[in-house]
Amino acid sequence: MTIQLESIPNIDQLYDRAFHIVKEQKNKGAKTFGLATGGTMLPLYERIRKSSLDFSNCISVNLDEYVGLPKEHSQSYISFMKKQLFNTNPFKVSYLPNGEAENPEEEAVRYENVLKSIDLDFQILGVGENGHIGFNEPGTSFTSETHVVTLTASTRKANARFFNSIDEVPTQAITMGIGTIMRAHQILLIAVGEKKRTALQALINGDISEEIPVTALNKHDHVIVLTNLEL
Ligand code: F6R
């Protein structure tokens, strides 16, 4: 078992711990940070915003971006990152896939090449109810690189809470592949809430199945899992 599991029932303490891990990575010399969006990340980014953590000599890369959503849209992941982190704690350079690229497939290749030119020290992940990481839905190859995905109905439904209606949720996204994510030297996965139990349980049981993307992490040697659930 390579997963370091930390169950912290108190949510504030859980996010204090997550912040501490990020800070520790930075103090140990991490220069490249893989970032996620989504509700799970909000309390962590809030803690970073309130801190004096300085990323101005670091590089960030984001996991994913919706296809076809204008960058200025409040729910584009570039807007999310600016609001939650970059406006207050800027990095030297921040990379995200360009969801407005004319050819999303070419953009996925371009983004993968950017990622290949970077040694990713530390990747932060959330997990979807169906076990997705990034937007790698069940069935995605564990060796996949950055690619265009069609979002499943369940993922669009889960993300509809951020839009006026489910019809506004984009149908496609560009995401780092599972193989791309696995190249990170250290991974922190944060999973909060009952909805994440099934996926998390599979990970903690030691399952390794492409039907539950998060279980790829059982093949990685340096993963910390923070959850409020008792498993
Ligand atoms: C977001 C991402 C997704 C989310 C996952 C959980 O960049 O890559 O995998 O981490 O969908 O989303 P929340 O945190 O909203 O439950």
Coordinates of N, CA and C and ligand atoms in Angstrom, one line a residue:
M1 N 0.8 -1.2 0.0 CA 0.0 0.0 0.0 C 0.9 1.3 0.0
T2 N 0.7 2.1 -1.0 CA 1.5 3.2 -1.1 C 0.8 4.5 -0.7
I3 N -0.5 4.4 -0.5 CA -1.3 5.6 -0.1 C -1.1 5.9 1.3
Q4 N -0.8 7.2 1.6 CA -0.8 7.7 3.0 C -2.2 8.3 3.3
L5 N -3.0 7.5 4.0 CA -4.4 8.0 4.2 C -4.5 8.8 5.5
E6 N -5.1 9.9 5.5 CA -5.3 10.7 6.7 C -6.8 11.1 6.8
S7 N -7.5 10.5 7.7 CA -9.0 10.8 7.9 C -9.1 11.8 9.0
I8 N -9.6 13.0 8.6 CA -9.7 14.1 9.6 C -11.2 14.5 9.5
P9 N -12.0 14.1 10.5 CA -13.4 14.4 10.4 C -13.7 15.9 10.5
N10 N -12.9 16.7 11.2 CA -13.2 18.1 11.3 C -12.7 18.8 10.0
I11 N -13.7 19.4 9.3 CA -13.3 20.0 8.0 C -12.3 21.1 8.0
D12 N -12.4 22.0 9.1 CA -11.4 23.0 9.2 C -10.0 22.5 9.4
Q13 N -10.0 21.4 10.3 CA -8.6 20.8 10.5 C -8.1 20.1 9.3
L14 N -9.0 19.5 8.5 CA -8.6 18.9 7.3 C -8.0 19.9 6.3
Y15 N -8.6 21.0 6.1 CA -8.0 22.0 5.2 C -6.8 22.7 5.8
D16 N -6.7 22.8 7.1 CA -5.5 23.3 7.7 C -4.3 22.4 7.4
R17 N -4.6 21.1 7.4 CA -3.6 20.1 7.1 C -3.2 20.2 5.6
A18 N -4.3 20.3 4.8 CA -4.0 20.4 3.3 C -3.1 21.6 3.1
F19 N -3.4 22.8 3.7 CA -2.6 24.0 3.5 C -1.2 23.7 4.0
H20 N -1.0 23.0 5.1 CA 0.3 22.7 5.7 C 1.1 21.9 4.7
I21 N 0.4 20.9 4.0 CA 1.2 20.1 3.1 C 1.7 20.9 1.9
V22 N 0.8 21.8 1.4 CA 1.2 22.7 0.3 C 2.4 23.5 0.7
K23 N 2.3 24.1 1.9 CA 3.4 24.9 2.4 C 4.7 24.1 2.5
E24 N 4.5 22.9 3.1 CA 5.7 22.1 3.3 C 6.4 21.8 1.9
Q25 N 5.6 21.5 0.9 CA 6.1 21.2 -0.4 C 6.9 22.4 -0.9
K26 N 6.3 23.5 -0.8 CA 6.9 24.8 -1.2 C 8.3 25.0 -0.5
N27 N 8.2 24.8 0.9 CA 9.4 25.0 1.7 C 10.5 24.0 1.3
K28 N 10.1 22.8 0.9 CA 11.1 21.8 0.5 C 11.7 22.0 -0.9
G29 N 11.2 23.0 -1.5 CA 11.8 23.4 -2.8 C 10.9 23.1 -4.0
A30 N 9.7 22.7 -3.9 CA 8.8 22.4 -5.0 C 8.7 23.7 -5.8
K31 N 8.8 23.6 -7.1 CA 8.8 24.8 -8.0 C 7.6 24.7 -9.0
T32 N 7.1 23.5 -9.2 CA 6.0 23.4 -10.1 C 4.8 22.7 -9.5
F33 N 3.6 23.3 -9.5 CA 2.5 22.9 -8.8 C 1.3 22.6 -9.8
G34 N 0.8 21.4 -9.7 CA -0.4 21.1 -10.5 C -1.7 21.4 -9.7
L35 N -2.6 22.2 -10.3 CA -3.7 22.7 -9.5 C -5.0 22.1 -10.1
A36 N -6.0 22.0 -9.2 CA -7.4 21.6 -9.6 C -8.4 22.7 -9.3
T37 N -9.5 22.6 -9.9 CA -10.6 23.5 -9.6 C -11.7 22.7 -8.9
G38 N -12.9 23.2 -8.8 CA -14.0 22.5 -8.1 C -14.2 22.9 -6.7
G39 N -15.3 22.6 -6.2 CA -15.7 23.0 -4.8 C -14.7 22.5 -3.7
T40 N -14.2 21.3 -3.9 CA -13.2 20.8 -2.9 C -12.1 21.7 -2.7
M41 N -11.6 22.5 -3.7 CA -10.4 23.3 -3.6 C -10.7 24.6 -2.9
L42 N -11.9 25.0 -2.8 CA -12.2 26.4 -2.3 C -11.6 26.7 -0.9
P43 N -11.8 25.9 0.1 CA -11.2 26.2 1.4 C -9.7 26.2 1.4
L44 N -9.1 25.4 0.5 CA -7.7 25.3 0.5 C -7.1 26.6 -0.1
Y45 N -7.7 27.1 -1.2 CA -7.3 28.3 -1.9 C -7.6 29.5 -1.0
E46 N -8.6 29.4 -0.2 CA -8.9 30.5 0.7 C -7.8 30.6 1.7
R47 N -7.3 29.5 2.2 CA -6.2 29.5 3.2 C -4.9 30.1 2.6
I48 N -4.7 29.7 1.3 CA -3.5 30.2 0.6 C -3.6 31.7 0.4
R49 N -4.8 32.2 0.1 CA -5.0 33.6 -0.2 C -4.7 34.4 1.1
K50 N -5.1 33.8 2.3 CA -5.0 34.5 3.5 C -3.5 34.4 4.1
S51 N -2.7 33.6 3.4 CA -1.4 33.4 3.9 C -0.4 34.3 3.2
S52 N 0.9 34.1 3.6 CA 1.9 34.9 2.9 C 2.7 34.0 2.0
L53 N 2.1 32.9 1.6 CA 2.8 31.9 0.7 C 3.0 32.6 -0.6
D54 N 4.2 32.6 -1.0 CA 4.6 33.3 -2.2 C 5.0 32.4 -3.4
F55 N 4.2 32.4 -4.4 CA 4.5 31.5 -5.5 C 5.1 32.2 -6.7
S56 N 5.6 33.4 -6.5 CA 6.1 34.2 -7.6 C 7.3 33.6 -8.3
N57 N 8.0 32.6 -7.7 CA 9.1 32.0 -8.4 C 8.7 30.5 -8.8
C58 N 7.4 30.3 -8.8 CA 6.9 28.9 -9.1 C 6.0 28.9 -10.4
I59 N 5.9 27.7 -10.9 CA 5.0 27.5 -12.1 C 3.8 26.7 -11.7
S60 N 2.6 27.1 -12.2 CA 1.5 26.3 -12.0 C 0.9 25.7 -13.3
V61 N 0.4 24.5 -13.3 CA -0.3 23.9 -14.4 C -1.7 23.5 -13.9
N62 N -2.7 23.7 -14.7 CA -4.0 23.2 -14.2 C -4.4 21.9 -15.0
L63 N -5.2 21.2 -14.3 CA -5.6 19.9 -14.8 C -6.4 19.9 -16.1
D64 N -7.3 20.9 -16.1 CA -8.3 20.9 -17.2 C -9.0 22.2 -17.4
E65 N -9.8 22.2 -18.5 CA -10.6 23.4 -18.9 C -11.7 23.0 -19.8
Y66 N -12.9 23.6 -19.6 CA -14.0 23.3 -20.5 C -13.7 23.8 -21.9
V67 N -14.2 23.1 -22.9 CA -14.1 23.4 -24.3 C -15.3 24.4 -24.7
G68 N -15.0 25.5 -25.3 CA -16.0 26.3 -25.9 C -16.6 27.4 -24.9
L69 N -16.1 27.4 -23.7 CA -16.6 28.4 -22.8 C -15.6 29.6 -22.8
P70 N -16.2 30.8 -23.1 CA -15.2 32.0 -23.2 C -14.4 32.1 -21.9
K71 N -13.2 32.5 -22.0 CA -12.3 32.7 -20.8 C -12.9 33.6 -19.8
E72 N -13.7 34.6 -20.2 CA -14.2 35.6 -19.3 C -15.5 35.0 -18.6
H73 N -16.0 33.9 -19.0 CA -17.2 33.3 -18.3 C -16.8 32.9 -16.9
S74 N -17.7 33.2 -16.0 CA -17.3 33.1 -14.6 C -17.0 31.6 -14.2
Q75 N -17.5 30.7 -15.0 CA -17.2 29.2 -14.7 C -16.1 28.6 -15.5
S76 N -15.5 29.4 -16.4 CA -14.3 28.9 -17.0 C -13.3 28.6 -15.9
Y77 N -12.4 27.6 -16.1 CA -11.5 27.3 -15.1 C -10.4 28.4 -14.9
I78 N -10.1 29.1 -16.0 CA -9.2 30.2 -15.9 C -9.8 31.3 -15.0
S79 N -11.1 31.6 -15.2 CA -11.7 32.6 -14.3 C -11.7 32.1 -12.9
F80 N -12.0 30.9 -12.7 CA -12.0 30.3 -11.3 C -10.6 30.5 -10.6
M81 N -9.6 30.1 -11.4 CA -8.3 30.2 -10.8 C -7.8 31.6 -10.5
K82 N -8.2 32.6 -11.4 CA -7.9 34.0 -11.2 C -8.5 34.4 -9.9
K83 N -9.8 34.1 -9.8 CA -10.6 34.6 -8.6 C -10.1 34.0 -7.3
Q84 N -9.9 32.7 -7.4 CA -9.6 31.9 -6.1 C -8.1 32.0 -5.7
L85 N -7.2 32.2 -6.7 CA -5.8 32.2 -6.3 C -4.9 33.2 -7.0
F86 N -5.0 33.2 -8.4 CA -3.9 33.9 -9.1 C -3.9 35.4 -8.9
N87 N -5.1 36.0 -8.7 CA -5.2 37.5 -8.5 C -4.5 37.9 -7.2
T88 N -4.5 37.0 -6.2 CA -3.9 37.4 -5.0 C -2.5 36.8 -4.8
N89 N -2.3 35.5 -5.3 CA -1.1 34.8 -5.1 C -0.6 34.4 -6.5
P90 N -0.1 35.3 -7.3 CA 0.3 34.9 -8.7 C 1.6 34.0 -8.7
F91 N 1.6 33.2 -9.7 CA 2.8 32.4 -10.0 C 3.6 33.1 -11.1
K92 N 4.8 32.7 -11.2 CA 5.7 33.2 -12.3 C 5.0 33.0 -13.6
V93 N 4.6 31.8 -13.8 CA 3.8 31.5 -15.1 C 2.7 30.5 -14.6
S94 N 1.5 30.7 -15.2 CA 0.4 29.7 -15.0 C -0.1 29.2 -16.3
Y95 N -0.1 27.9 -16.4 CA -0.6 27.3 -17.7 C -1.9 26.6 -17.4
L96 N -2.9 26.8 -18.4 CA -4.1 26.1 -18.5 C -4.4 25.7 -19.9
P97 N -5.1 24.6 -20.2 CA -5.5 24.4 -21.6 C -6.3 25.6 -22.1
N98 N -6.2 25.9 -23.3 CA -7.0 27.0 -23.9 C -8.3 26.4 -24.5
G99 N -9.4 26.6 -23.7 CA -10.7 26.0 -24.1 C -11.3 26.6 -25.3
E100 N -10.8 27.8 -25.7 CA -11.3 28.5 -26.9 C -10.5 28.2 -28.1
A101 N -9.5 27.3 -28.0 CA -8.7 27.0 -29.2 C -9.7 26.5 -30.3
E102 N -9.3 26.9 -31.6 CA -10.1 26.5 -32.7 C -10.2 25.0 -32.9
N103 N -9.0 24.4 -32.6 CA -8.9 22.9 -32.8 C -8.5 22.3 -31.4
P104 N -9.5 21.9 -30.6 CA -9.2 21.4 -29.3 C -8.3 20.2 -29.3
E105 N -8.3 19.3 -30.3 CA -7.4 18.2 -30.3 C -5.9 18.7 -30.4
E106 N -5.7 19.7 -31.3 CA -4.4 20.2 -31.4 C -4.0 20.9 -30.1
E107 N -4.9 21.6 -29.5 CA -4.6 22.3 -28.2 C -4.2 21.3 -27.1
A108 N -4.8 20.1 -27.1 CA -4.5 19.1 -26.2 C -3.1 18.6 -26.4
V109 N -2.6 18.5 -27.6 CA -1.3 18.1 -27.9 C -0.3 19.2 -27.5
R110 N -0.7 20.4 -27.8 CA 0.2 21.5 -27.4 C 0.4 21.6 -25.9
Y111 N -0.8 21.4 -25.1 CA -0.7 21.4 -23.7 C 0.1 20.3 -23.1
E112 N 0.0 19.1 -23.7 CA 0.8 18.0 -23.3 C 2.3 18.3 -23.4
N113 N 2.6 18.9 -24.5 CA 4.0 19.2 -24.8 C 4.5 20.3 -23.7
V114 N 3.7 21.2 -23.3 CA 4.1 22.1 -22.3 C 4.3 21.3 -21.0
L115 N 3.4 20.4 -20.7 CA 3.6 19.6 -19.5 C 4.8 18.7 -19.5
K116 N 5.2 18.2 -20.7 CA 6.4 17.4 -20.9 C 7.6 18.2 -20.7
S117 N 7.5 19.5 -20.9 CA 8.7 20.4 -20.7 C 8.9 20.8 -19.2
I118 N 8.0 20.3 -18.4 CA 7.9 20.7 -17.0 C 8.1 19.5 -16.1
D119 N 8.9 19.5 -15.1 CA 9.0 18.4 -14.2 C 8.0 18.8 -13.0
L120 N 6.9 18.0 -13.0 CA 5.8 18.4 -12.0 C 6.1 17.9 -10.6
D121 N 6.4 18.8 -9.7 CA 6.8 18.4 -8.4 C 5.6 17.9 -7.6
F122 N 4.5 18.6 -7.7 CA 3.4 18.4 -6.7 C 2.0 18.6 -7.4
Q123 N 1.2 17.6 -7.4 CA -0.1 17.7 -8.0 C -1.2 17.6 -7.0
I124 N -2.2 18.6 -7.0 CA -3.3 18.5 -6.1 C -4.5 18.0 -6.9
L125 N -5.2 17.1 -6.3 CA -6.4 16.5 -7.0 C -7.6 16.5 -6.1
G126 N -8.8 16.7 -6.8 CA -10.1 16.3 -6.2 C -10.5 15.0 -6.9
V127 N -11.7 14.5 -6.6 CA -12.2 13.3 -7.2 C -13.7 13.4 -7.5
G128 N -14.1 12.9 -8.6 CA -15.5 13.0 -8.9 C -16.3 11.8 -8.3
E129 N -17.6 11.9 -8.2 CA -18.4 10.8 -7.6 C -18.2 9.5 -8.3
N130 N -17.9 9.6 -9.6 CA -17.7 8.3 -10.4 C -16.2 7.9 -10.4
G131 N -15.4 8.6 -9.6 CA -14.0 8.3 -9.5 C -13.1 9.1 -10.5
H132 N -13.7 10.0 -11.2 CA -12.8 10.7 -12.2 C -11.8 11.6 -11.5
I133 N -10.6 11.7 -12.2 CA -9.6 12.7 -11.7 C -9.3 13.5 -12.9
G134 N -9.1 14.8 -12.7 CA -9.1 15.7 -13.9 C -10.5 15.5 -14.5
F135 N -10.6 15.4 -15.8 CA -11.9 15.0 -16.4 C -11.8 13.6 -17.0
N136 N -10.9 12.8 -16.5 CA -10.7 11.4 -17.0 C -11.9 10.6 -16.4
E137 N -12.8 10.3 -17.3 CA -14.0 9.6 -16.9 C -13.7 8.1 -16.9
P138 N -14.6 7.3 -16.2 CA -14.4 5.8 -16.1 C -14.1 5.2 -17.5
G139 N -13.1 4.4 -17.6 CA -12.8 3.7 -18.9 C -11.6 4.3 -19.5
T140 N -11.1 5.5 -19.0 CA -9.9 6.2 -19.6 C -8.7 5.3 -19.3
S141 N -7.8 5.2 -20.3 CA -6.6 4.5 -20.1 C -5.7 5.1 -19.0
F142 N -5.1 4.3 -18.2 CA -4.1 4.8 -17.2 C -2.9 5.4 -17.8
T143 N -2.7 5.1 -19.2 CA -1.5 5.7 -19.8 C -1.9 7.0 -20.6
S144 N -3.1 7.4 -20.5 CA -3.6 8.5 -21.4 C -2.8 9.8 -21.1
E145 N -2.6 10.6 -22.2 CA -2.0 11.9 -22.1 C -3.1 12.9 -22.2
T146 N -2.8 14.2 -22.3 CA -3.8 15.3 -22.4 C -4.7 15.0 -23.6
H147 N -6.0 15.1 -23.4 CA -6.9 14.8 -24.5 C -8.2 15.5 -24.3
V148 N -9.0 15.5 -25.4 CA -10.4 16.1 -25.3 C -11.3 15.0 -24.9
V149 N -12.2 15.3 -23.9 CA -13.2 14.4 -23.4 C -14.6 14.9 -23.6
T150 N -15.5 13.9 -23.8 CA -16.9 14.3 -23.8 C -17.4 14.0 -22.3
L151 N -17.9 14.9 -21.7 CA -18.3 14.8 -20.3 C -19.5 13.8 -20.1
T152 N -19.4 13.0 -19.1 CA -20.6 12.1 -18.9 C -21.8 12.9 -18.4
A153 N -22.9 12.3 -18.5 CA -24.1 13.0 -18.0 C -24.0 13.2 -16.5
S154 N -23.4 12.3 -15.7 CA -23.3 12.4 -14.3 C -22.4 13.6 -13.9
T155 N -21.3 13.8 -14.7 CA -20.4 14.9 -14.4 C -21.0 16.2 -14.7
R156 N -21.7 16.3 -15.9 CA -22.4 17.5 -16.2 C -23.5 17.8 -15.2
K157 N -24.2 16.8 -14.7 CA -25.2 17.0 -13.6 C -24.5 17.6 -12.4
A158 N -23.4 16.9 -12.0 CA -22.7 17.4 -10.7 C -22.2 18.8 -10.9
N159 N -21.8 19.2 -12.1 CA -21.3 20.6 -12.3 C -22.4 21.6 -12.6
A160 N -23.6 21.1 -12.8 CA -24.7 22.1 -13.1 C -24.9 23.1 -12.0
R161 N -24.5 22.7 -10.8 CA -24.7 23.6 -9.6 C -24.0 24.9 -9.8
F162 N -23.0 25.0 -10.7 CA -22.2 26.2 -10.9 C -22.8 27.0 -12.0
F163 N -23.8 26.5 -12.8 CA -24.3 27.2 -13.9 C -25.8 27.5 -13.7
N164 N -26.4 28.3 -14.5 CA -27.9 28.6 -14.4 C -28.7 27.4 -14.6
S165 N -28.3 26.5 -15.6 CA -29.0 25.3 -15.9 C -28.0 24.3 -16.5
I166 N -28.4 23.0 -16.5 CA -27.5 22.0 -17.0 C -27.2 22.2 -18.4
D167 N -28.2 22.8 -19.2 CA -27.9 23.1 -20.6 C -26.7 24.0 -20.9
E168 N -26.4 24.8 -19.8 CA -25.2 25.7 -20.0 C -23.9 25.0 -19.7
V169 N -23.9 23.8 -19.1 CA -22.7 23.1 -18.8 C -22.1 22.6 -20.1
P170 N -20.8 22.9 -20.4 CA -20.2 22.5 -21.7 C -20.2 20.9 -21.8
T171 N -20.2 20.5 -23.0 CA -20.2 19.0 -23.2 C -18.9 18.4 -23.3
Q172 N -17.9 19.2 -23.5 CA -16.5 18.7 -23.7 C -15.5 19.5 -22.8
A173 N -14.4 18.8 -22.6 CA -13.3 19.5 -21.8 C -12.0 19.0 -22.4
I174 N -10.9 19.7 -22.1 CA -9.5 19.2 -22.3 C -9.0 18.9 -21.0
T175 N -8.4 17.7 -20.8 CA -7.9 17.3 -19.5 C -6.5 16.7 -19.6
M176 N -5.7 16.9 -18.6 CA -4.5 16.1 -18.5 C -4.9 14.7 -18.5
G177 N -4.1 13.8 -19.1 CA -4.5 12.4 -19.0 C -4.1 11.8 -17.7
I178 N -4.5 10.5 -17.5 CA -4.1 9.9 -16.2 C -2.6 9.6 -16.2
G179 N -2.0 9.3 -17.4 CA -0.6 9.1 -17.5 C 0.2 10.4 -17.2
T180 N -0.4 11.5 -17.6 CA 0.2 12.8 -17.4 C 0.2 13.1 -15.9
I181 N -0.9 12.9 -15.2 CA -1.0 13.2 -13.8 C 0.0 12.3 -13.0
M182 N 0.1 11.0 -13.5 CA 1.0 10.1 -12.7 C 2.5 10.5 -12.8
R183 N 2.8 11.4 -13.7 CA 4.2 11.8 -13.8 C 4.6 12.7 -12.6
A184 N 3.6 13.3 -11.9 CA 3.9 14.2 -10.8 C 4.7 13.4 -9.7
H185 N 5.6 14.1 -9.1 CA 6.4 13.4 -8.1 C 5.7 13.1 -6.8
Q186 N 4.8 14.0 -6.4 CA 4.0 13.9 -5.2 C 2.6 14.3 -5.5
I187 N 1.6 13.6 -5.0 CA 0.2 13.9 -5.3 C -0.5 14.0 -3.9
L188 N -1.4 15.0 -3.9 CA -2.3 15.2 -2.7 C -3.7 15.1 -3.2
L189 N -4.5 14.1 -2.8 CA -5.9 14.0 -3.2 C -6.8 14.4 -2.0
I190 N -7.7 15.3 -2.2 CA -8.6 15.7 -1.2 C -10.0 15.2 -1.6
A191 N -10.7 14.5 -0.7 CA -12.0 14.0 -1.0 C -12.9 14.2 0.3
V192 N -13.9 15.1 0.1 CA -14.7 15.5 1.2 C -16.2 15.2 0.9
G193 N -16.9 14.5 1.8 CA -18.3 14.3 1.6 C -18.7 12.9 1.3
E194 N -19.9 12.5 1.7 CA -20.3 11.1 1.5 C -20.3 10.7 0.0
K195 N -20.6 11.7 -0.9 CA -20.7 11.3 -2.3 C -19.4 10.8 -2.9
K196 N -18.3 11.0 -2.2 CA -17.0 10.5 -2.6 C -16.6 9.2 -2.1
R197 N -17.5 8.6 -1.2 CA -17.1 7.4 -0.4 C -16.8 6.2 -1.3
T198 N -17.7 5.9 -2.3 CA -17.5 4.7 -3.2 C -16.2 4.8 -3.9
A199 N -15.9 5.9 -4.5 CA -14.6 6.0 -5.2 C -13.4 5.9 -4.3
L200 N -13.5 6.6 -3.2 CA -12.4 6.6 -2.2 C -12.2 5.2 -1.6
Q201 N -13.3 4.5 -1.3 CA -13.2 3.1 -0.8 C -12.4 2.2 -1.8
A202 N -12.7 2.4 -3.0 CA -12.1 1.5 -4.1 C -10.6 1.8 -4.0
L203 N -10.2 3.1 -3.9 CA -8.8 3.4 -3.8 C -8.1 2.8 -2.6
I204 N -8.8 3.0 -1.5 CA -8.2 2.5 -0.2 C -8.2 1.0 -0.1
N205 N -9.2 0.3 -0.8 CA -9.2 -1.1 -0.8 C -8.0 -1.7 -1.6
G206 N -7.3 -0.8 -2.4 CA -6.2 -1.2 -3.2 C -6.6 -1.6 -4.6
D207 N -7.9 -1.4 -5.0 CA -8.3 -1.7 -6.4 C -7.4 -1.0 -7.4
I208 N -7.3 -1.6 -8.5 CA -6.6 -0.9 -9.7 C -7.5 -1.2 -10.9
S209 N -8.4 -0.3 -11.3 CA -9.3 -0.5 -12.4 C -9.5 0.7 -13.2
E210 N -9.4 0.6 -14.5 CA -9.7 1.8 -15.3 C -11.2 2.2 -15.2
E211 N -12.0 1.4 -14.7 CA -13.4 1.8 -14.5 C -13.6 2.8 -13.4
I212 N -12.5 2.9 -12.5 CA -12.6 3.9 -11.4 C -11.2 4.6 -11.5
P213 N -11.2 5.7 -12.3 CA -9.9 6.4 -12.6 C -9.0 6.7 -11.4
V214 N -9.6 7.1 -10.3 CA -8.8 7.4 -9.1 C -7.9 6.3 -8.6
T215 N -8.3 5.0 -8.9 CA -7.5 3.9 -8.4 C -6.2 3.8 -9.1
A216 N -6.0 4.6 -10.2 CA -4.6 4.6 -10.8 C -3.6 5.0 -9.8
L217 N -4.0 5.8 -8.8 CA -3.1 6.3 -7.7 C -2.5 5.2 -6.9
N218 N -3.1 4.0 -7.0 CA -2.5 2.8 -6.3 C -1.2 2.4 -7.0
K219 N -1.0 2.9 -8.2 CA 0.3 2.6 -8.9 C 1.3 3.7 -8.7
H220 N 1.0 4.7 -7.8 CA 2.0 5.8 -7.6 C 2.6 5.6 -6.2
D221 N 3.8 6.0 -6.1 CA 4.5 5.8 -4.8 C 4.4 6.9 -3.8
H222 N 3.9 8.0 -4.2 CA 3.9 9.2 -3.2 C 2.5 9.9 -3.3
V223 N 1.5 9.3 -2.6 CA 0.2 9.9 -2.6 C -0.3 10.1 -1.2
I224 N -0.7 11.3 -0.9 CA -1.4 11.5 0.4 C -2.9 11.7 0.1
V225 N -3.7 11.1 0.8 CA -5.2 11.2 0.7 C -5.7 11.9 2.0
L226 N -6.4 13.0 1.8 CA -7.0 13.7 3.0 C -8.5 13.5 2.8
T227 N -9.2 13.0 3.8 CA -10.6 12.9 3.7 C -11.3 13.1 5.1
N228 N -12.5 13.5 5.1 CA -13.2 13.6 6.4 C -14.0 12.3 6.7
L229 N -13.9 11.4 5.7 CA -14.7 10.2 5.9 C -13.9 9.2 6.7
E230 N -14.6 8.3 7.4 CA -14.0 7.2 8.1 C -14.2 6.0 7.1
L231 N -13.1 5.4 6.7 CA -13.3 4.3 5.7 C -13.0 3.0 6.3
Ligands
F6R1 C1 -11.3 19.9 -11.4 C2 -11.2 18.5 -11.6 C3 -12.2 17.5 -11.1 C4 -12.7 17.8 -9.7 C5 -13.8 16.8 -9.4 C6 -14.4 17.1 -8.0 O1 -10.2 20.6 -12.0 O2 -10.2 18.1 -12.2 O3 -11.7 16.2 -11.2 O4 -11.7 17.7 -8.8 O5 -14.9 16.9 -10.3 O6 -15.1 18.3 -8.1 P1 -15.7 19.0 -6.7 O7 -14.5 19.4 -6.0 O8 -16.5 20.1 -7.2 O9 -16.5 17.9 -6.0

